[in-house]
Amino acid sequence: MRPHQSFSVVPQLPESLERLRGLAWNLRFSWDPSTCDVFRMLDASLWEECGHNPVLLLGTISQERLEECAQDDAILANLDRVWGDFSKYLESEATWYAKTTQNPDWPRTAYFSAEFGLAACVPQYSGGLGILAGDHLKSASDLGLPFVGVSLLYQRGYFRQHLDSDGWQQESYPETDFHRLPMRPARDADGRDIFVELPFEGKTLHIKVWRMEVGRVLLVLLDTNVPMNHPDNRGITSTLYDADPHVRIRQEFVLGVGGTRALGAVGIEPDIFHMNEGHSAFLALERVRQLMERHSLEFPEASLACAASTVFTTHTPVRAAIDRFSTDQMEAIFAPWREGLGLTTEEFMDLGRESAGDSEQPFNMAVFALRMADTVNGVSKLHGEVSRKMWRAQWPGVPEAEIPITSITNGIHSQTWISQEIREVFDRNLGPRWARDPSDTSIWEGVAKISTEELWRTHEVQRQRLVSFVRERMRRQLEAGNAPAAEVASVNDVLDANALTIGFARRFAPYKRASLILRDPERLKSILGDPDRPVQFIFAGKAHPRDDEGKKLIQEIVHFARNPATRSRIVFIEDYDMDVAAHLVNGVDVWLNNPRRPMEASGTSGMKASANGALNLSVLDGWWAEAASEHLGWSIGSGEEGADPEEQDQSESNAFYDLLEQEIVPRFYERGRDGLPREWIRMMKEALKELCPVFNTSRMVAEYVEKCYLPVANRSSRLVTNGHEGVKNLARWRRRLAEQWPHVQVVEIDSDELTERSVGETVQVRSRVCLGELTTGEVEVQVYHGRVDAEGDLVEAEAVPMSPGGDGGDGTHWFEGHVPCRETGHRGFAIRVLPYHPELATSFVPGLIRWNSDPINDEEPVLA
């Protein structure tokens, strides 16, 4: 029976506690322990039962208890203090961004992501991408950026995990009651709920807009589960990363197109659109449509304007993981957009095809994002290299190192992930600025002042807390499965609070190789069972519901853990979430990460562990490839790639065992008379001092501001002034460039007689180039020089601009330059021509590069 009318019931707070409402409905509580303490003081047991959800707590606590708290001087004094700090945080104008820029309200960035991991009580995330997005929002708030997040609001979110009696992952999808989470419906000036409408398969799709406050930042969330929608469409936003491609394309349609319209509906007009992975790339279609409609632009002009103000962050190092959609799927949803853009079906599909004109290819969301964003980055230095290699076909003729994909290495939101115990140590020894400005390296020099004993005893407390947490989780797991009482009681024998503890927690995808440690079971048993130097492992993580290989990895771990010889030394925690992650990274001694290089784009769990004093044991992949040092942790292998997978697994598993037996275990158990592992603690301090100021989202977001947001906004604003005159001029020039480029040829090269040169000398080079009707100011002619390898190719090369050197006759032009001889060896050079325009984001325009080795175009006159 459906209700005649529905409404929300909100807590009735005594006047003296009314400020709790403001604290509860702002996600700042998720990184401010003092705010959590306010709610814990109301009812500590209920706070735990509510999963640290203050909105649920206020909606569940008895009115009688609230009245008691309203008379409690200690609670009221604490509330006054926390509210004062909260208000100061929200109202402060002395933020990093305000100090860095002339206009603290510009540019406003809209950050689109399919998931946001903000707190364990808000189940709108699945793993690393969402956690990174949540940390990005939190640091944007801390730094004072004009910023808004956009995502979907999932009724069932990502699945809850439990294991059956055989260790096989089972999934359940409990519904989320949005009205008991720290979010509210977005409302207009008249107090009415805000909806946006989209034409959808001949109907109208209605999307309800919700809002979540994340410190100073707003997160806009989209919900299709509303009565006005057809029953088939209400479930579009039901499940995060639905495996059905027909649902996925609809979700990404709502995220990109609906999200763009929702921003306008809540009164926000962003200056920059940042796509966190390609799931939201359809926003470009809506933006182009709006630009054409509002400013009377043609499609090429609107596309240029859209790309100029768009940033795309790619996280995927594997083509198979990218969403692709067929022509029929695209037409079913986007036919009205295609027609409005004035494109044929083939022209529309070519926007997202890896090879334009190949009608057999699907629409690739990453390729589309690459084409609709002038600024693109990977999420670690190594991932930037992988991305340039992965997408080099989109820039034919451009050397791989110069593909215009940069990198900004991920980080973590320090205040979210550093434990309360370590926070107190930092407060005492580093001062409070470590939390406000975690990127200041000078602050972290204070780590040297932390006493060896204080750091170690604090770490031991964290490990003990982790062991207690794991035992309690296992007890609940067994009781839920109706395990015998004796088995439940035996949980107290699992793990040793004083043993070397290694953590492994992440998505159970095959490339992450969770079972690599099991390749030699007997050797591992020997390590685990050493009575004098015990080692224990804690595993957690989920496999995608359709990933049977990932589920087999979980099952393999669980079966090994159930062996009587190992059951007290290796455990698997079900239902991995932010709460489990926090306990693990806070309490382990070593964080293990052994993906198959280079398939880990970045990874941030190891950063979280290191910020709490743990040491990393990792393959040289993702962030660890640029952070690794022998005094900060241990590296498995030497960064090998391309070997036979079986051989690589065997080699790296052996390296893992060797490191464990010969270096890690001895160093952990090597104690002085005071019982302290001083060499281990020295490494902990070095890791804290060197890694914390670098691998955090404060540094990361500041880098986005400096490398992406401000340059993008400045260029975009120049292009759109005076009625988008800059865009129109650039579009006209691009058309002219495309018409004339077939005429561009390197006709002749004139250089010094070359046999040998000494270091410090130069080689003078002249080149005659045909430009068609282009002027010398519309191109950049370069000498591309470097080392010549054994295959005769230029490597480790750089480009030096050449200067116009006069008329070459027959419509050609001379250009002059030189090659510097800086080091010995076999060197060489080539000549290339690139387009030049002051408003190009990059001179590497796909398909527009001419080398001296390119064949003469027989279909067009060489000399114009």
PDB file of C-alpha atoms in Angstrom, residues 121-261:
ATOM      1  CA  CYS A 121      27.897   6.008   7.213  1.00  0.00           C
ATOM      2  CA  VAL A 122      27.300   7.421   3.710  1.00  0.00           C
ATOM      3  CA  PRO A 123      27.427   4.318   1.451  1.00  0.00           C
ATOM      4  CA  GLN A 124      27.951   6.099  -1.862  1.00  0.00           C
ATOM      5  CA  TYR A 125      31.332   4.623  -2.799  1.00  0.00           C
ATOM      6  CA  SER A 126      32.933   1.337  -3.796  1.00  0.00           C
ATOM      7  CA  GLY A 127      36.667   1.852  -3.449  1.00  0.00           C
ATOM      8  CA  GLY A 128      39.721   3.901  -4.303  1.00  0.00           C
ATOM      9  CA  LEU A 129      38.184   6.215  -6.921  1.00  0.00           C
ATOM     10  CA  GLY A 130      35.425   7.271  -4.534  1.00  0.00           C
ATOM     11  CA  ILE A 131      37.725   7.658  -1.543  1.00  0.00           C
ATOM     12  CA  LEU A 132      40.044   9.822  -3.631  1.00  0.00           C
ATOM     13  CA  ALA A 133      37.068  11.930  -4.781  1.00  0.00           C
ATOM     14  CA  GLY A 134      35.890  12.357  -1.193  1.00  0.00           C
ATOM     15  CA  ASP A 135      39.357  13.390  -0.044  1.00  0.00           C
ATOM     16  CA  HIS A 136      39.546  15.823  -3.003  1.00  0.00           C
ATOM     17  CA  LEU A 137      36.343  17.500  -1.808  1.00  0.00           C
ATOM     18  CA  LYS A 138      37.577  17.708   1.790  1.00  0.00           C
ATOM     19  CA  SER A 139      40.857  19.333   0.818  1.00  0.00           C
ATOM     20  CA  ALA A 140      39.058  21.694  -1.561  1.00  0.00           C
ATOM     21  CA  SER A 141      37.066  22.757   1.493  1.00  0.00           C
ATOM     22  CA  ASP A 142      40.143  23.068   3.723  1.00  0.00           C
ATOM     23  CA  LEU A 143      41.974  25.157   1.118  1.00  0.00           C
ATOM     24  CA  GLY A 144      38.957  27.375   0.487  1.00  0.00           C
ATOM     25  CA  LEU A 145      38.415  26.628  -3.214  1.00  0.00           C
ATOM     26  CA  PRO A 146      35.180  27.748  -4.912  1.00  0.00           C
ATOM     27  CA  PHE A 147      34.172  24.172  -5.597  1.00  0.00           C
ATOM     28  CA  VAL A 148      31.150  21.920  -6.042  1.00  0.00           C
ATOM     29  CA  GLY A 149      30.936  18.144  -6.398  1.00  0.00           C
ATOM     30  CA  VAL A 150      28.401  16.281  -8.557  1.00  0.00           C
ATOM     31  CA  SER A 151      27.443  12.613  -8.344  1.00  0.00           C
ATOM     32  CA  LEU A 152      24.565  10.149  -8.342  1.00  0.00           C
ATOM     33  CA  LEU A 153      22.624   9.215  -5.219  1.00  0.00           C
ATOM     34  CA  TYR A 154      22.419   5.433  -5.065  1.00  0.00           C
ATOM     35  CA  GLN A 155      19.431   3.860  -3.333  1.00  0.00           C
ATOM     36  CA  ARG A 156      21.297   0.601  -2.824  1.00  0.00           C
ATOM     37  CA  GLY A 157      24.841   1.860  -3.259  1.00  0.00           C
ATOM     38  CA  TYR A 158      27.608  -0.664  -3.598  1.00  0.00           C
ATOM     39  CA  PHE A 159      26.915  -4.152  -2.324  1.00  0.00           C
ATOM     40  CA  ARG A 160      27.375  -5.474   1.202  1.00  0.00           C
ATOM     41  CA  GLN A 161      29.627  -8.506   1.303  1.00  0.00           C
ATOM     42  CA  HIS A 162      29.403 -11.720   3.241  1.00  0.00           C
ATOM     43  CA  LEU A 163      31.047 -15.088   2.676  1.00  0.00           C
ATOM     44  CA  ASP A 164      29.262 -18.408   2.613  1.00  0.00           C
ATOM     45  CA  SER A 165      30.519 -21.525   4.354  1.00  0.00           C
ATOM     46  CA  ASP A 166      32.883 -22.230   1.449  1.00  0.00           C
ATOM     47  CA  GLY A 167      34.370 -18.748   1.490  1.00  0.00           C
ATOM     48  CA  TRP A 168      32.538 -17.635  -1.675  1.00  0.00           C
ATOM     49  CA  GLN A 169      31.510 -13.993  -1.790  1.00  0.00           C
ATOM     50  CA  GLN A 170      27.783 -13.284  -1.607  1.00  0.00           C
ATOM     51  CA  GLU A 171      26.262  -9.868  -2.233  1.00  0.00           C
ATOM     52  CA  SER A 172      23.296  -8.062  -0.779  1.00  0.00           C
ATOM     53  CA  TYR A 173      21.950  -4.609  -1.574  1.00  0.00           C
ATOM     54  CA  PRO A 174      20.151  -3.070   1.418  1.00  0.00           C
ATOM     55  CA  GLU A 175      18.231   0.084   0.684  1.00  0.00           C
ATOM     56  CA  THR A 176      19.517   3.383   2.006  1.00  0.00           C
ATOM     57  CA  ASP A 177      17.194   5.760   3.803  1.00  0.00           C
ATOM     58  CA  PHE A 178      18.373   9.110   2.503  1.00  0.00           C
ATOM     59  CA  HIS A 179      16.395  10.949   5.179  1.00  0.00           C
ATOM     60  CA  ARG A 180      18.597   9.432   7.875  1.00  0.00           C
ATOM     61  CA  LEU A 181      21.851  10.512   6.252  1.00  0.00           C
ATOM     62  CA  PRO A 182      23.570  13.924   6.448  1.00  0.00           C
ATOM     63  CA  MET A 183      21.947  15.252   3.277  1.00  0.00           C
ATOM     64  CA  ARG A 184      18.836  17.194   2.356  1.00  0.00           C
ATOM     65  CA  PRO A 185      16.710  17.728  -0.753  1.00  0.00           C
ATOM     66  CA  ALA A 186      17.809  20.810  -2.688  1.00  0.00           C
ATOM     67  CA  ARG A 187      15.037  23.418  -2.553  1.00  0.00           C
ATOM     68  CA  ASP A 188      14.265  26.589  -4.445  1.00  0.00           C
ATOM     69  CA  ALA A 189      13.544  30.016  -2.974  1.00  0.00           C
ATOM     70  CA  ASP A 190       9.934  28.976  -2.307  1.00  0.00           C
ATOM     71  CA  GLY A 191      10.973  25.874  -0.388  1.00  0.00           C
ATOM     72  CA  ARG A 192      10.007  23.417  -3.141  1.00  0.00           C
ATOM     73  CA  ASP A 193      12.147  20.393  -3.976  1.00  0.00           C
ATOM     74  CA  ILE A 194      14.263  20.950  -7.060  1.00  0.00           C
ATOM     75  CA  PHE A 195      13.906  18.578 -10.012  1.00  0.00           C
ATOM     76  CA  VAL A 196      15.511  18.607 -13.427  1.00  0.00           C
ATOM     77  CA  GLU A 197      13.993  17.025 -16.499  1.00  0.00           C
ATOM     78  CA  LEU A 198      15.668  15.246 -19.404  1.00  0.00           C
ATOM     79  CA  PRO A 199      14.183  13.945 -22.657  1.00  0.00           C
ATOM     80  CA  PHE A 200      14.694  10.228 -22.449  1.00  0.00           C
ATOM     81  CA  GLU A 201      13.611   7.556 -24.929  1.00  0.00           C
ATOM     82  CA  GLY A 202      10.477   9.429 -25.906  1.00  0.00           C
ATOM     83  CA  LYS A 203       9.564  10.227 -22.306  1.00  0.00           C
ATOM     84  CA  THR A 204      10.621  12.745 -19.692  1.00  0.00           C
ATOM     85  CA  LEU A 205      13.066  11.600 -17.041  1.00  0.00           C
ATOM     86  CA  HIS A 206      12.637  13.392 -13.720  1.00  0.00           C
ATOM     87  CA  ILE A 207      15.677  13.728 -11.463  1.00  0.00           C
ATOM     88  CA  LYS A 208      15.450  14.881  -7.869  1.00  0.00           C
ATOM     89  CA  VAL A 209      18.367  16.977  -6.663  1.00  0.00           C
ATOM     90  CA  TRP A 210      19.846  16.499  -3.191  1.00  0.00           C
ATOM     91  CA  ARG A 211      22.574  18.463  -1.460  1.00  0.00           C
ATOM     92  CA  MET A 212      25.275  17.490   1.006  1.00  0.00           C
ATOM     93  CA  GLU A 213      27.501  19.963   2.837  1.00  0.00           C
ATOM     94  CA  VAL A 214      31.168  18.934   2.977  1.00  0.00           C
ATOM     95  CA  GLY A 215      32.787  21.644   5.066  1.00  0.00           C
ATOM     96  CA  ARG A 216      32.685  24.732   2.841  1.00  0.00           C
ATOM     97  CA  VAL A 217      31.916  22.676  -0.268  1.00  0.00           C
ATOM     98  CA  LEU A 218      28.562  21.590  -1.695  1.00  0.00           C
ATOM     99  CA  LEU A 219      28.004  18.112  -3.136  1.00  0.00           C
ATOM    100  CA  VAL A 220      25.045  17.869  -5.537  1.00  0.00           C
ATOM    101  CA  LEU A 221      23.471  14.406  -5.808  1.00  0.00           C
ATOM    102  CA  LEU A 222      21.011  13.093  -8.413  1.00  0.00           C
ATOM    103  CA  ASP A 223      18.166  10.661  -7.711  1.00  0.00           C
ATOM    104  CA  THR A 224      15.846   9.050 -10.298  1.00  0.00           C
ATOM    105  CA  ASN A 225      13.829   7.053  -7.756  1.00  0.00           C
ATOM    106  CA  VAL A 226      10.846   9.414  -7.814  1.00  0.00           C
ATOM    107  CA  PRO A 227       7.166   8.624  -8.423  1.00  0.00           C
ATOM    108  CA  MET A 228       6.935  10.678 -11.637  1.00  0.00           C
ATOM    109  CA  ASN A 229       9.290   8.303 -13.442  1.00  0.00           C
ATOM    110  CA  HIS A 230       8.328   5.104 -15.207  1.00  0.00           C
ATOM    111  CA  PRO A 231       9.085   2.100 -12.924  1.00  0.00           C
ATOM    112  CA  ASP A 232      11.845   0.956 -15.307  1.00  0.00           C
ATOM    113  CA  ASN A 233      13.589   4.309 -14.934  1.00  0.00           C
ATOM    114  CA  ARG A 234      13.281   4.758 -11.184  1.00  0.00           C
ATOM    115  CA  GLY A 235      16.091   2.273 -10.686  1.00  0.00           C
ATOM    116  CA  ILE A 236      18.663   4.043 -12.868  1.00  0.00           C
ATOM    117  CA  THR A 237      20.425   5.408  -9.791  1.00  0.00           C
ATOM    118  CA  SER A 238      19.803   2.322  -7.700  1.00  0.00           C
ATOM    119  CA  THR A 239      23.146   0.518  -7.751  1.00  0.00           C
ATOM    120  CA  LEU A 240      26.688   1.834  -8.017  1.00  0.00           C
ATOM    121  CA  TYR A 241      28.533   0.471 -11.073  1.00  0.00           C
ATOM    122  CA  ASP A 242      25.684  -1.674 -12.311  1.00  0.00           C
ATOM    123  CA  ALA A 243      27.167  -4.392 -14.520  1.00  0.00           C
ATOM    124  CA  ASP A 244      24.404  -4.115 -17.153  1.00  0.00           C
ATOM    125  CA  PRO A 245      25.680  -1.805 -19.933  1.00  0.00           C
ATOM    126  CA  HIS A 246      22.116  -0.655 -20.632  1.00  0.00           C
ATOM    127  CA  VAL A 247      21.919   0.621 -17.057  1.00  0.00           C
ATOM    128  CA  ARG A 248      25.466   1.998 -17.087  1.00  0.00           C
ATOM    129  CA  ILE A 249      24.854   4.235 -20.101  1.00  0.00           C
ATOM    130  CA  ARG A 250      21.724   5.590 -18.438  1.00  0.00           C
ATOM    131  CA  GLN A 251      23.601   6.252 -15.207  1.00  0.00           C
ATOM    132  CA  GLU A 252      26.330   8.096 -17.060  1.00  0.00           C
ATOM    133  CA  PHE A 253      23.696  10.036 -19.007  1.00  0.00           C
ATOM    134  CA  VAL A 254      22.121  11.165 -15.723  1.00  0.00           C
ATOM    135  CA  LEU A 255      25.498  11.966 -14.167  1.00  0.00           C
ATOM    136  CA  GLY A 256      26.871  13.997 -17.071  1.00  0.00           C
ATOM    137  CA  VAL A 257      23.810  15.598 -18.634  1.00  0.00           C
ATOM    138  CA  GLY A 258      21.580  15.640 -15.576  1.00  0.00           C
ATOM    139  CA  GLY A 259      24.426  16.830 -13.372  1.00  0.00           C
ATOM    140  CA  THR A 260      25.136  19.778 -15.674  1.00  0.00           C
ATOM    141  CA  ARG A 261      21.491  20.818 -15.617  1.00  0.00           C
TER     142      ARG A 261
END
